[in-house]
């Protein structure tokens, strides 16, 4: 393993020290714990919005902390959940009397620790509501959406919820908009290589040369099929067929599209993929209101990509289109 690091066991904390040094005017940490990451631009009276999850996915999760998005993030080790205490510490810091909305991926460890954290902050009279991202089409069949993994599509959920909170809506209304966004997003990803966890120093699964894994999760969870390597157009055809069918996208609909790299995919290849996605949507007479290509939910150095599609209505467009600015994400108002 040739990597630019110091000690593998210091990987996450060294990364955080670098972020705090680079963006000391924007973010800080609380309770002496660098993994309790919060914005310095707290807006009093606003619903607090936070997430949490394992490291190794930048800019997910901590990269979404900033203006118009999240107020805080609890940070775990690589592919590991943060602790309930860390989640509770962030919750207390970002609460300003209006309650806190938790938005996080649908993974067992995260669910358990966020639920425990809610019990801890109940003693502080902080009301919390949970929204679990579950956009990964490959991880459970249609009709069992509550069993699906949360992957890159959670960007849309956080963006809409962050805009609603910034508009000073009450907690229940911010949660409703987050749930609505969550229900309107679908994602499917493919992997062409494994990823390497620094502390292990070796790949955590195998993708053979000349093959690709369809539907793999962002921690290396199994996909639905291993097949010979497809072209970019063939890959996008496969993904879009499944995503659009599951989302029940029809002629005349309006959508947002997120072309997401998993850590080792050049930007050029993401735009080659987006070219085909745009062609498919045009052929189906589906209009694209919003599109982004880049890294939003990576998996260390994995080569691969995912496509997220969000079906829009006027309310979701309203919240998706507002300005957002974090050290990692910059979106102008549409």
C-alpha angles and dihedrals in degrees: 000000000000108000137151098245141109114222113356090226089057094051098109098039093046089051091051093048088056093050093048090049094048097044103029090140092057111036141026140164135245138220090024089286116123089202091066096080121185140166120255089215099075113173111215118230093019126122107261115237123198144162137185141191146127125315121247097072105085129201083025117097116003093027090072093064109109147071114346094005132054131354097203148357135205110218127212132190119277106311090347130118120247116244125265089244092055091049090049092049091054091045093055092048097051097041114103098173100283098088132251131268117210115208114180143138122286097252126134098237094047093047092051094048096044090050091050090048091053089056090051095051092044084082087061091052092245113152114217133189124193128220115181118203110230107165102130106115092190096060101064136004126263110280091038097071091139088068095054125110121249112239137150095328089074085081089074092047093052092044093054094041091047092053091048092050091047088055086061095244116162122264097258091051094048088051091049092054091047091051091047092051090047091053091051098053130087130177136186125183139191132200130210096179141018124251130237122231107213096225091051096043093207141075115282093213139004135252110181122225111272093023137092135200117233118210098008117163126237092257093049095269111165119274129215099260144011112213142161112286110280127209117257092258093048090049093051091046089054094047098043093048090058099039097047093045093049091047090045093229112185137192109284095028122130121223146178119225129204117192103195129194118212097218107279102052119105117238088238091064092049089057091047086056093045090053089063094042090055091049092052093049091047091051090052091047092241114145124222113223097175133014135176133176122193141072115320103144112017132177105219105270099340116146108225144078144230132210121216122192124191119195108220140211127178094273095052091044089054093057097036092053099057124105120270129183128182130150087265105029127053120180125168120212112272 
